[in-house]
CSV table of C-alpha atoms in Angstrom, one decimal:
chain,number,residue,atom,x,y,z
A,29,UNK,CA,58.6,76.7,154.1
A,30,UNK,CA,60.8,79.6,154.7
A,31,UNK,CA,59.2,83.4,154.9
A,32,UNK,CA,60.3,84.3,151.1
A,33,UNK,CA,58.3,81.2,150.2
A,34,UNK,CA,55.2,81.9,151.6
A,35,UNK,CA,54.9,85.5,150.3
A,36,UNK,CA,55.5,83.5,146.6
A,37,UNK,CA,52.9,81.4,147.8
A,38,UNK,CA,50.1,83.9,148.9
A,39,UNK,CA,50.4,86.7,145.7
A,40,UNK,CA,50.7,83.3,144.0
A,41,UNK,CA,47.3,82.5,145.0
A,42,UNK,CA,46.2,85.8,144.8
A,43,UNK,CA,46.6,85.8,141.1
A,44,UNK,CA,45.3,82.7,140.3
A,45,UNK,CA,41.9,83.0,142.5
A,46,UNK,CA,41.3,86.2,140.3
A,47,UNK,CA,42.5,85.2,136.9
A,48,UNK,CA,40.4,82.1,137.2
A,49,UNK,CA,37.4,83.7,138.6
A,50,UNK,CA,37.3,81.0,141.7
A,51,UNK,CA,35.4,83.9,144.0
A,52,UNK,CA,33.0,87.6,142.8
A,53,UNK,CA,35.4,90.1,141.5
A,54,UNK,CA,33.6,92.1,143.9
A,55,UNK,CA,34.3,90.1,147.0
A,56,UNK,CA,37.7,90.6,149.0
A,57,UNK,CA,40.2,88.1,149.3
A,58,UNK,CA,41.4,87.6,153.2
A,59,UNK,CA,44.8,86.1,154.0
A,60,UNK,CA,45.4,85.2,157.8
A,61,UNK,CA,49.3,84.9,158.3
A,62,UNK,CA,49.9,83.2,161.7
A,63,UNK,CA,52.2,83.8,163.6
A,64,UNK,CA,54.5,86.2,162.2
A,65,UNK,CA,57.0,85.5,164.7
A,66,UNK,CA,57.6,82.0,164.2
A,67,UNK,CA,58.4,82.2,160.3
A,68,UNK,CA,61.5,81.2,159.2
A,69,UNK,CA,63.5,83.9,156.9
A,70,UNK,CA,65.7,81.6,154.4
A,71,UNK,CA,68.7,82.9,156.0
A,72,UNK,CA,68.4,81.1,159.3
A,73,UNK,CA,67.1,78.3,157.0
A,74,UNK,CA,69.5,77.7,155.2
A,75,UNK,CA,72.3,77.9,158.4
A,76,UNK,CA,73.3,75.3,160.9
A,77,UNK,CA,72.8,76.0,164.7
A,78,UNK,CA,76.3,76.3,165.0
A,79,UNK,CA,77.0,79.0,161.9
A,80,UNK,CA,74.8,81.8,163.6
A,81,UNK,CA,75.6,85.0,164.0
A,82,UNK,CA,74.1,88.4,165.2
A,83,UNK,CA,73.0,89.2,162.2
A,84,UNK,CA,70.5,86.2,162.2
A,85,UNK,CA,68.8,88.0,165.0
A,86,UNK,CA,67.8,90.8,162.5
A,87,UNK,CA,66.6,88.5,159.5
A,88,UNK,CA,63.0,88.4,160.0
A,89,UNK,CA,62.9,91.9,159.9
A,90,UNK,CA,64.6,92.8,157.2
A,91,UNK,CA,62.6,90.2,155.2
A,92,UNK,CA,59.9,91.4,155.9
A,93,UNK,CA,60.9,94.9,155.5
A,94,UNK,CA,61.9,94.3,152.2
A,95,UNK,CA,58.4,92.4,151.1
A,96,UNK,CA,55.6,94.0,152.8
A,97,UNK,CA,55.7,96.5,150.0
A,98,UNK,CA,55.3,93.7,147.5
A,99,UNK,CA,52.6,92.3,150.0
A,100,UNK,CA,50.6,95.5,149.8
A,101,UNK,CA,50.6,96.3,146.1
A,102,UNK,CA,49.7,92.9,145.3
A,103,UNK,CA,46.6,92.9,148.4
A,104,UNK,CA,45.9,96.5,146.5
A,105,UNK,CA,45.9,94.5,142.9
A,106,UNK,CA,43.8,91.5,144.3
A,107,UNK,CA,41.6,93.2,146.4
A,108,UNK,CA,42.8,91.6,149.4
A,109,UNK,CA,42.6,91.9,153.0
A,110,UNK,CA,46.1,90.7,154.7
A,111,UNK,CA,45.8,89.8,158.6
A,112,UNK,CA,49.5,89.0,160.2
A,113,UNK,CA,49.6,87.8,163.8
A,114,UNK,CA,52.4,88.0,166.3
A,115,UNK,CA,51.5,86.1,169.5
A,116,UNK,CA,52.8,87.2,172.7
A,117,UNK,CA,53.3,84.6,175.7
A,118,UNK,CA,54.2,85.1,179.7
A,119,UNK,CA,57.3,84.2,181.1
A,120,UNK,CA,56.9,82.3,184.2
A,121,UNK,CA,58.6,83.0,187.2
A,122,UNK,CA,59.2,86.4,186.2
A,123,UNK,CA,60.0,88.5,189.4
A,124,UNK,CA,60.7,91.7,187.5
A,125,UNK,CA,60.6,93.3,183.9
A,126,UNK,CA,58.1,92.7,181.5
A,127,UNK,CA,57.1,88.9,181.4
A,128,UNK,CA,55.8,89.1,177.9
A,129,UNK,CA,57.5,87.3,175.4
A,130,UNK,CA,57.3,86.3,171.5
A,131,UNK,CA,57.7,82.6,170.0
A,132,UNK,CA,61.2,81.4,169.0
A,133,UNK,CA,62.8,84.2,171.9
């Protein structure tokens, strides 16, 4: 499932958890996205290994650029709460620089 995808997925399910009355009107919705550093954008997706470019570097964020505002009228529609997590790792045998790293780097 690529990054476009699962936003579909989770207003999707926004809207249909309301309009069917599955939970309280009252009660917040909460949406855990994890990790956001491992989704895949549909333009690496849809690429072979050998058909990358620089510009593949940059995809993820511009997706998500280009979403979170869709993201965050529809959390302010539904009342929902939106958790997104980025896990960091450590290098190892780092001498110097920062050892910290993100998944798929």
């Amino acid at each position: 499932m690529t990054y476009e995808q699962t936003v579909v997925e989770t207003i999707n399910l926004l809207r249909v958890v309301r309009e069917k009355k599955l939970i309280d009107a009252k009660a917040p919705i909460v949406v855990v996205w994890d990790s956001l550093a491992s989704m895949v954008p549909k333009q690496i997706a849809d690429k072979s290994a050998d058909a990358m470019n620089m510009n593949d570097n940059t995809a993820l964020a511009r997706a998500t650029s280009a979403s979170f505002k869709l993201i965050a009228q529809a959390c302010d529609d539904y009342n929902c709460l939106l958790i997104v997590l980025n896990q960091t790792r450590t290098k190892i045998g780092v001498m110097f620089g920062d050892p910290t790293t993100t998944p798929w780097r």
